[in-house]
XYZ file of C-alpha atoms in Angstrom:
508
model
C -85.682 -30.109 -30.288
C -86.033 -33.660 -28.956
C -82.882 -35.267 -27.581
C -84.372 -38.782 -27.702
C -82.353 -41.101 -29.903
C -83.798 -44.409 -30.983
C -81.606 -47.459 -30.484
C -81.317 -49.515 -33.671
C -78.194 -51.534 -32.848
C -76.355 -52.722 -29.769
C -73.004 -54.302 -28.934
C -73.231 -56.617 -25.924
C -70.160 -58.248 -24.398
C -70.215 -59.074 -20.687
C -68.311 -61.323 -18.301
C -71.331 -61.834 -16.025
C -74.641 -62.755 -17.666
C -76.795 -62.163 -14.554
C -79.795 -59.954 -15.315
C -78.954 -59.721 -19.027
C -81.818 -61.780 -20.439
C -84.644 -59.207 -19.948
C -82.509 -56.534 -21.633
C -81.707 -58.745 -24.619
C -85.334 -59.797 -25.032
C -86.568 -56.193 -24.885
C -84.053 -55.083 -27.495
C -85.011 -57.992 -29.758
C -88.683 -57.140 -29.302
C -87.897 -53.716 -30.809
C -85.953 -55.248 -33.723
C -82.581 -53.969 -32.506
C -79.610 -55.518 -34.315
C -77.397 -57.250 -31.769
C -73.618 -57.658 -32.058
C -71.649 -59.780 -29.653
C -68.582 -61.920 -28.948
C -67.630 -65.213 -27.316
C -69.660 -66.327 -24.335
C -72.175 -63.500 -24.604
C -72.824 -64.309 -28.241
C -73.494 -67.921 -27.266
C -75.759 -66.797 -24.421
C -77.892 -64.731 -26.821
C -78.079 -67.590 -29.338
C -79.296 -69.946 -26.614
C -82.163 -67.529 -25.977
C -83.195 -68.122 -29.586
C -82.417 -64.536 -30.530
C -80.397 -63.657 -33.661
C -76.987 -62.103 -33.073
C -74.162 -60.939 -35.357
C -70.671 -62.055 -34.375
C -68.255 -59.126 -34.083
C -65.676 -61.114 -36.081
C -68.119 -61.171 -39.007
C -68.082 -57.361 -38.921
C -64.315 -56.984 -38.555
C -63.294 -60.033 -40.629
C -60.881 -60.840 -37.788
C -61.385 -63.657 -35.288
C -60.741 -63.324 -31.563
C -56.956 -63.700 -31.337
C -54.125 -63.983 -28.818
C -56.109 -66.167 -26.452
C -58.995 -63.733 -26.386
C -56.844 -60.692 -25.617
C -57.978 -59.015 -28.852
C -61.649 -59.248 -29.821
C -63.277 -55.872 -30.332
C -60.253 -53.600 -30.900
C -61.007 -52.683 -34.507
C -62.021 -49.496 -36.400
C -65.275 -51.105 -37.524
C -66.275 -51.495 -33.889
C -64.952 -48.251 -32.453
C -65.940 -46.248 -35.508
C -69.512 -47.432 -34.993
C -69.385 -46.234 -31.399
C -67.407 -42.996 -31.713
C -68.838 -41.465 -34.886
C -70.565 -38.119 -34.479
C -73.903 -38.435 -36.199
C -74.185 -34.676 -36.801
C -70.720 -34.494 -38.386
C -70.824 -34.783 -42.196
C -67.239 -36.034 -42.444
C -67.923 -38.776 -39.899
C -71.095 -39.790 -41.721
C -69.231 -39.965 -45.030
C -66.416 -42.094 -43.590
C -68.924 -44.471 -42.010
C -70.343 -45.056 -45.486
C -66.933 -45.203 -47.176
C -65.589 -47.896 -44.861
C -68.889 -49.718 -44.431
C -68.907 -49.259 -40.655
C -72.122 -50.297 -38.878
C -73.689 -47.814 -36.473
C -73.676 -48.887 -32.795
C -76.183 -46.987 -30.658
C -75.876 -48.951 -27.430
C -72.942 -50.649 -25.716
C -73.495 -53.049 -22.832
C -70.218 -54.232 -21.391
C -68.683 -55.119 -18.047
C -65.099 -55.759 -17.010
C -63.071 -58.783 -16.042
C -63.186 -59.292 -12.235
C -59.726 -57.912 -11.467
C -60.342 -57.049 -7.793
C -61.993 -60.403 -7.053
C -59.097 -62.221 -8.680
C -56.576 -60.309 -6.563
C -58.628 -60.956 -3.408
C -58.763 -64.677 -4.179
C -54.974 -64.953 -3.854
C -54.589 -66.082 -7.468
C -51.105 -66.180 -9.017
C -49.946 -63.029 -10.779
C -50.301 -64.576 -14.241
C -54.053 -65.016 -13.611
C -54.329 -61.515 -12.184
C -52.664 -59.976 -15.250
C -55.096 -61.779 -17.545
C -57.958 -60.129 -15.654
C -56.795 -56.659 -16.693
C -59.484 -55.818 -19.213
C -58.411 -54.065 -22.407
C -61.307 -54.306 -24.834
C -63.984 -53.742 -22.224
C -62.398 -50.648 -20.719
C -61.850 -49.229 -24.222
C -65.478 -49.823 -25.188
C -66.672 -48.127 -22.000
C -64.536 -45.050 -22.532
C -65.437 -44.786 -26.206
C -69.183 -45.059 -25.691
C -69.124 -42.748 -22.660
C -67.110 -40.152 -24.554
C -69.687 -40.169 -27.350
C -72.705 -39.961 -25.013
C -74.380 -37.459 -27.334
C -75.066 -40.322 -29.732
C -74.301 -43.551 -27.861
C -75.667 -45.201 -24.727
C -73.210 -46.987 -22.422
C -74.328 -49.467 -19.786
C -71.249 -50.544 -17.822
C -72.801 -52.271 -14.816
C -75.538 -54.805 -14.158
C -76.802 -52.326 -11.540
C -77.943 -50.063 -14.393
C -79.913 -52.689 -16.345
C -83.243 -51.929 -14.667
C -82.750 -48.157 -14.952
C -81.941 -48.526 -18.626
C -84.966 -50.745 -19.300
C -87.247 -48.250 -17.597
C -85.890 -45.314 -19.622
C -85.867 -47.348 -22.826
C -89.506 -48.321 -22.350
C -90.698 -44.831 -21.396
C -88.956 -43.350 -24.453
C -90.385 -45.977 -26.833
C -87.072 -47.601 -27.682
C -84.759 -44.641 -27.149
C -82.973 -42.527 -24.537
C -82.702 -38.814 -23.829
C -79.449 -36.852 -23.832
C -79.740 -36.364 -20.071
C -80.096 -40.120 -19.545
C -77.139 -40.860 -21.812
C -75.004 -38.379 -19.907
C -75.927 -39.997 -16.583
C -75.063 -43.442 -17.907
C -71.763 -42.034 -19.205
C -70.988 -40.579 -15.774
C -71.576 -43.958 -14.162
C -69.438 -45.617 -16.830
C -66.494 -43.296 -16.188
C -66.874 -44.113 -12.510
C -66.643 -47.831 -13.341
C -63.555 -47.305 -15.494
C -61.775 -45.028 -13.016
C -62.524 -47.395 -10.121
C -61.138 -50.282 -12.178
C -57.967 -48.417 -13.141
C -57.417 -47.363 -9.528
C -57.583 -50.988 -8.389
C -55.021 -51.981 -11.020
C -52.721 -49.097 -10.109
C -52.874 -49.957 -6.410
C -52.029 -53.578 -7.175
C -48.836 -52.537 -8.983
C -47.894 -49.465 -6.963
C -45.074 -49.738 -4.423
C -44.377 -46.007 -4.094
C -46.230 -44.740 -1.029
C -45.889 -41.122 -2.161
C -48.594 -41.901 -4.732
C -52.118 -42.160 -3.376
C -55.208 -43.194 -5.304
C -58.553 -44.265 -3.891
C -61.892 -45.002 -5.485
C -65.023 -46.044 -3.637
C -67.730 -47.748 -5.645
C -70.797 -46.316 -3.923
C -71.867 -43.510 -1.620
C -74.712 -43.106 0.834
C -76.477 -39.810 1.498
C -76.759 -39.116 5.225
C -79.455 -37.010 6.875
C -76.818 -34.295 7.321
C -73.198 -33.915 8.335
C -71.771 -33.101 11.749
C -74.395 -30.346 12.059
C -77.784 -29.922 10.360
C -76.535 -27.175 8.022
C -73.796 -29.464 6.614
C -74.331 -32.070 3.903
C -73.000 -35.517 4.749
C -72.141 -38.693 2.840
C -70.624 -42.069 3.658
C -68.521 -43.900 1.101
C -67.916 -47.544 1.854
C -69.592 -50.882 2.495
C -71.750 -50.551 5.605
C -73.786 -53.592 4.594
C -70.616 -55.680 4.610
C -69.541 -54.277 7.951
C -72.842 -54.631 9.792
C -76.124 -56.487 9.680
C -78.757 -54.015 10.805
C -81.521 -55.568 12.903
C -83.481 -52.494 13.947
C -83.652 -48.722 14.164
C -83.246 -45.555 12.170
C -80.424 -44.789 9.756
C -76.960 -44.075 11.116
C -76.060 -40.384 11.154
C -72.680 -38.782 10.433
C -71.952 -38.474 14.160
C -73.220 -42.001 14.803
C -70.759 -43.308 12.234
C -67.824 -41.521 13.858
C -68.768 -43.002 17.234
C -69.328 -46.443 15.728
C -65.913 -46.281 14.078
C -64.305 -45.385 17.410
C -66.244 -48.165 19.156
C -65.261 -50.828 16.628
C -61.589 -49.887 16.807
C -61.631 -49.818 20.609
C -63.416 -53.140 21.117
C -61.012 -54.701 18.635
C -58.340 -54.409 21.333
C -60.418 -56.777 23.502
C -61.644 -59.265 20.881
C -59.955 -62.270 22.525
C -60.675 -61.225 26.119
C -63.421 -62.206 28.534
C -66.790 -60.437 28.050
C -65.963 -56.767 27.570
C -68.401 -53.891 27.157
C -67.661 -50.317 26.153
C -69.787 -47.164 26.098
C -68.608 -44.288 23.914
C -69.572 -40.655 23.560
C -68.023 -38.247 21.066
C -65.466 -40.887 19.998
C -64.152 -41.475 23.538
C -64.881 -44.285 25.972
C -66.831 -43.076 28.981
C -67.192 -46.606 30.336
C -65.490 -49.951 29.765
C -65.190 -53.127 31.786
C -64.150 -56.757 31.416
C -66.078 -59.272 33.517
C -67.241 -62.899 33.658
C -70.597 -62.129 32.027
C -71.690 -59.540 29.480
C -74.316 -58.231 31.917
C -71.684 -57.587 34.578
C -69.384 -55.996 31.989
C -72.174 -53.648 30.881
C -73.167 -52.634 34.397
C -69.575 -51.866 35.406
C -68.960 -49.982 32.148
C -72.076 -47.909 32.843
C -70.923 -47.218 36.395
C -67.801 -45.526 35.036
C -69.827 -42.513 33.868
C -73.617 -43.004 33.812
C -74.118 -39.344 32.915
C -72.096 -39.416 29.696
C -73.556 -42.819 28.751
C -76.902 -41.153 27.965
C -77.285 -41.123 24.178
C -74.058 -43.054 23.684
C -72.880 -45.896 21.463
C -72.634 -49.290 23.174
C -70.478 -52.181 21.982
C -69.723 -55.686 23.210
C -67.027 -58.168 22.219
C -69.401 -61.085 22.745
C -73.040 -62.132 22.391
C -75.550 -59.899 24.159
C -78.065 -62.050 26.041
C -81.434 -61.286 27.629
C -79.948 -60.478 31.026
C -77.682 -57.811 29.539
C -80.412 -56.530 27.224
C -82.788 -55.973 30.169
C -80.219 -53.648 31.734
C -79.275 -51.914 28.455
C -82.947 -51.251 27.775
C -83.101 -48.994 30.837
C -80.659 -46.577 29.176
C -81.367 -44.210 26.305
C -78.660 -45.058 23.792
C -78.310 -44.404 20.071
C -76.573 -47.591 18.904
C -75.894 -51.103 20.231
C -73.257 -53.250 18.509
C -72.294 -56.872 19.128
C -71.045 -59.883 17.147
C -74.341 -61.642 17.997
C -77.530 -61.434 20.066
C -79.888 -63.996 21.493
C -83.399 -63.793 20.060
C -84.719 -62.662 23.413
C -82.158 -59.865 23.612
C -83.175 -58.542 20.193
C -86.860 -58.531 21.212
C -86.030 -56.509 24.320
C -83.746 -54.006 22.583
C -86.282 -53.448 19.784
C -88.716 -51.979 22.276
C -87.131 -48.571 21.581
C -88.275 -47.654 18.064
C -85.244 -45.617 16.964
C -82.507 -47.574 18.717
C -80.053 -48.871 16.134
C -79.115 -52.532 16.673
C -76.160 -53.806 14.658
C -74.414 -57.144 14.307
C -70.733 -56.519 13.635
C -69.512 -58.802 10.872
C -65.952 -60.034 10.558
C -64.580 -57.531 8.041
C -60.973 -56.487 7.544
C -60.556 -52.775 8.214
C -58.248 -50.485 6.166
C -54.587 -50.382 7.143
C -54.321 -46.699 6.191
C -56.038 -43.706 7.747
C -56.922 -40.756 5.525
C -58.174 -37.279 6.390
C -58.373 -33.954 4.621
C -55.798 -31.362 5.636
C -55.451 -27.829 4.247
C -55.584 -28.212 0.464
C -54.678 -31.903 0.463
C -54.766 -35.170 2.365
C -52.926 -36.694 5.287
C -52.343 -40.446 5.006
C -50.804 -42.596 7.707
C -50.496 -46.209 8.798
C -53.055 -47.252 11.363
C -51.756 -47.462 14.937
C -51.611 -51.260 15.053
C -49.330 -51.604 18.068
C -51.080 -52.790 21.184
C -48.981 -52.563 24.332
C -48.207 -55.993 25.791
C -46.014 -57.544 28.492
C -43.085 -57.922 26.105
C -42.997 -54.159 25.544
C -42.971 -53.271 29.212
C -39.763 -52.037 30.808
C -39.905 -51.475 34.538
C -37.934 -48.279 35.262
C -38.582 -48.005 39.010
C -37.289 -49.885 42.031
C -40.796 -51.120 42.745
C -42.194 -53.500 40.125
C -45.909 -53.680 39.375
C -47.815 -56.705 40.632
C -49.431 -59.154 38.209
C -52.819 -57.533 38.816
C -51.343 -54.098 38.217
C -49.720 -55.279 34.966
C -53.109 -56.554 33.844
C -54.718 -53.222 34.677
C -51.875 -51.229 33.105
C -52.314 -53.016 29.780
C -56.096 -52.664 30.077
C -55.758 -48.913 30.674
C -53.238 -48.571 27.873
C -55.659 -50.072 25.343
C -58.274 -47.493 26.289
C -55.698 -44.690 26.310
C -54.670 -45.553 22.733
C -58.233 -44.902 21.547
C -58.874 -41.701 23.530
C -58.324 -38.169 22.259
C -55.005 -36.592 23.273
C -53.966 -35.333 25.686
C -55.376 -38.118 27.797
C -54.961 -39.814 31.135
C -56.794 -43.063 31.931
C -57.407 -44.577 35.375
C -58.318 -48.254 35.699
C -58.697 -50.849 38.420
C -59.625 -54.535 38.316
C -60.567 -54.491 34.632
C -62.727 -51.376 34.848
C -62.310 -47.885 33.448
C -62.526 -45.675 36.549
C -62.174 -42.318 34.813
C -60.333 -40.544 32.018
C -59.308 -37.046 31.081
C -59.820 -36.554 27.347
C -58.716 -34.087 24.707
C -57.057 -31.621 27.053
C -54.433 -29.067 26.038
C -52.156 -30.194 28.863
C -51.554 -33.607 30.400
C -51.891 -32.132 33.879
C -55.380 -30.855 32.996
C -56.292 -34.306 31.658
C -55.142 -35.873 34.926
C -57.080 -33.366 37.038
C -60.191 -33.992 34.941
C -59.844 -37.753 35.475
C -59.439 -37.350 39.246
C -62.490 -35.088 39.389
C -64.620 -37.576 37.412
C -63.541 -40.524 39.555
C -64.495 -38.611 42.696
C -67.786 -37.457 41.194
C -68.914 -41.049 40.591
C -67.747 -42.348 43.941
C -64.648 -44.271 42.878
C -61.629 -44.668 45.125
C -58.355 -44.369 43.223
C -56.417 -46.178 45.936
C -54.668 -49.063 44.198
C -55.732 -47.911 40.725
C -53.296 -47.561 37.797
C -52.697 -44.703 35.378
C -51.998 -44.728 31.642
C -50.730 -41.798 29.588
C -50.655 -41.566 25.793
C -47.310 -39.714 25.841
C -44.349 -39.105 28.125
C -44.214 -36.814 31.168
C -41.836 -33.880 30.651
C -42.107 -33.046 34.354
C -42.895 -35.031 37.503
C -46.111 -33.088 38.228
C -48.357 -35.803 36.761
C -46.933 -38.637 38.843
C -47.047 -36.392 41.916
C -50.754 -35.639 41.424
C -51.440 -39.288 40.597
C -49.747 -40.514 43.770
C -51.683 -38.012 45.854
C -54.911 -39.350 44.323
C -54.028 -42.957 45.239
C -52.459 -44.297 42.017
C -49.913 -47.067 42.683
C -48.646 -47.899 39.165
C -48.113 -45.985 35.921
C -47.699 -46.919 32.253
C -46.325 -44.410 29.753
C -44.139 -44.385 26.616
C -41.120 -42.700 28.209
C -38.644 -40.793 26.076
C -38.539 -37.391 27.745
C -35.107 -35.895 28.396
C -36.438 -35.412 31.934
C -37.703 -38.976 32.479
C -35.479 -39.256 35.536
C -37.504 -36.614 37.384
C -40.648 -38.749 37.199
C -38.721 -41.961 37.895
C -37.080 -40.447 40.979
C -40.401 -39.264 42.360
C -41.913 -42.725 41.879
C -38.938 -44.363 43.574
C -39.169 -41.991 46.519
C -42.888 -42.645 46.941
C -43.233 -46.373 46.232
C -44.989 -46.031 42.887
C -44.124 -48.535 40.152
C -43.767 -47.304 36.584
C -43.240 -49.051 33.261
C -42.205 -47.642 29.887
C -43.517 -49.041 26.604
C -41.437 -47.063 24.133
C -44.581 -46.503 22.042
C -46.519 -43.227 21.951
C -50.239 -43.321 21.199
C -51.278 -39.780 20.251
C -54.795 -39.522 18.822
C -55.893 -36.211 17.319
C-alpha cells in the first residue's frame, strides 16, 4: 500500500520570507489551495498567486494585536483530523472544516530578541503561541499532514514533493515531524532558560550536530553539537576529529589567559600544554614554546594569541602538527602552512564561550561554573620572610595560568615567561613535581631561579624541599592546608619565597 499522500491544501505563515517564493510557486503550479495570514498572505498576493485569508475560514479577524490569528477549530481541525477515522471525517463535513495537508510555519525570533538586549516587553511578545501550536499539531498528525518548520527544510521538501508528483511519503512526513519537534523543543528550552532562576533545573538544546569520523577511538561513534563555523574560520586541512576538538578546546581556554599579553604561543598535547612562551615576536614565542618539550610537540595543537606571520610560519612548517590556531595570519603565512595537505589551519573568531561546564557522570550530568578566576597580583599573599622579586611575581602568575589549565595533580615550572616543564595528571603532587624535574633536565633546562606553581595546597613540606633542591626560588600555591606552616617554615629556613592565592585550580 502506497504511503504517498497528495498535497491539495497548505497553510503558510512565516516570520521570515527568505526562500519561500520557490515553494509557493511550486505549490501553485500544482493547484494547491493556499491559506495564510498577515505578512505572509500579503507576500503571496504580491507574487500574483491566489491565497485564502485564514480569517475568511474562521470568520474571526486577527485580534489582540496579532496575538490570536490561527487558534481556531477550523484551522486545527483541518490539521489534526485523522483521514482514516470515520468520526473525524464526519465532523469535518458537519462543521465545514477545510482539509490542510501541509503546514509551513516558523517561529518569532525569541533568542535573537533576547540577544539584542531588547526590553522584556519586546521579548515577551516574541514568545510564539500560534506558530508553536501549529508545529506541534501538524507534527503530531504526521500520518496525514506535512510540517515544514524551518527554512532549512524548504529544499528537501521541494525535492521530495517533486519526486512524488505533488505528494510525500509517510517516511518523509515522519522525518519532517521529527525536525519540527526539534524546532519546538529548542524554542521552548530557550524560553525556559530566559525565565529560569533556579539552578537546580537544567535544560539544554543544541540546534545542530556534526558527525565526526569517530569518537575518542575508532570503535566509538562521535558527534559534535555546537557552532564550529561561528567559532572558527577554517582555511585549510581535513576535518577536526573528536580528539582534535578536545585539544582545541583546551588550547582556546588556555590562550584566553594571555589574550592581552605580548605575543604568546602554546603547544598542547592530550589537553595539556607541553610548551608555552611569551616573547617580543610570535616567532620567538613559538620557538621557545617548542623548546619546552619538542618531543611531545609532535602531532600537537598549536595556538597563538596574535597574528602568525611568515617568519613564524616558516618555523612551524618544520614541525608535524595537527592544528594551528590564531586570530589572524598574513597571506604569506597561510601559503607556507598550507604546504602540508592535512594540517588544519583555523582563524579563531571572537565568540563568547559558555559560562557553564557540563559532563556526563554515572546516570546523570555534572554541571558547574567555569573556573573564571585568574590569579593576579591582588590575590597574592606573601607568607614567607623573603618576598618574590618583580620578575618572580611575573613568572609566578605566568606559571599559575598554565597550572590552571593542566590536569591535576600538576606542578608547573616557569622562568622568564617560558614554560620549563610540568608534571601532569599524577596521583600525587610529589610525583608531578618529580616528573617536572625529570622533564626539565631531559631538555637541558636549568631550574636555578625558576618558579613553581601548584594547583592545590601542600599537605607536607616534601614538595618545597624537592623544589628547592632542584633550584626553585619562588612558589605559588592556594594555601589552606592545616599544615601550611611546615612548608612556610622550610621556605623561610632556605630562602625560598612563597605566595598564597586562596584559590584552588583542580582540573579533572
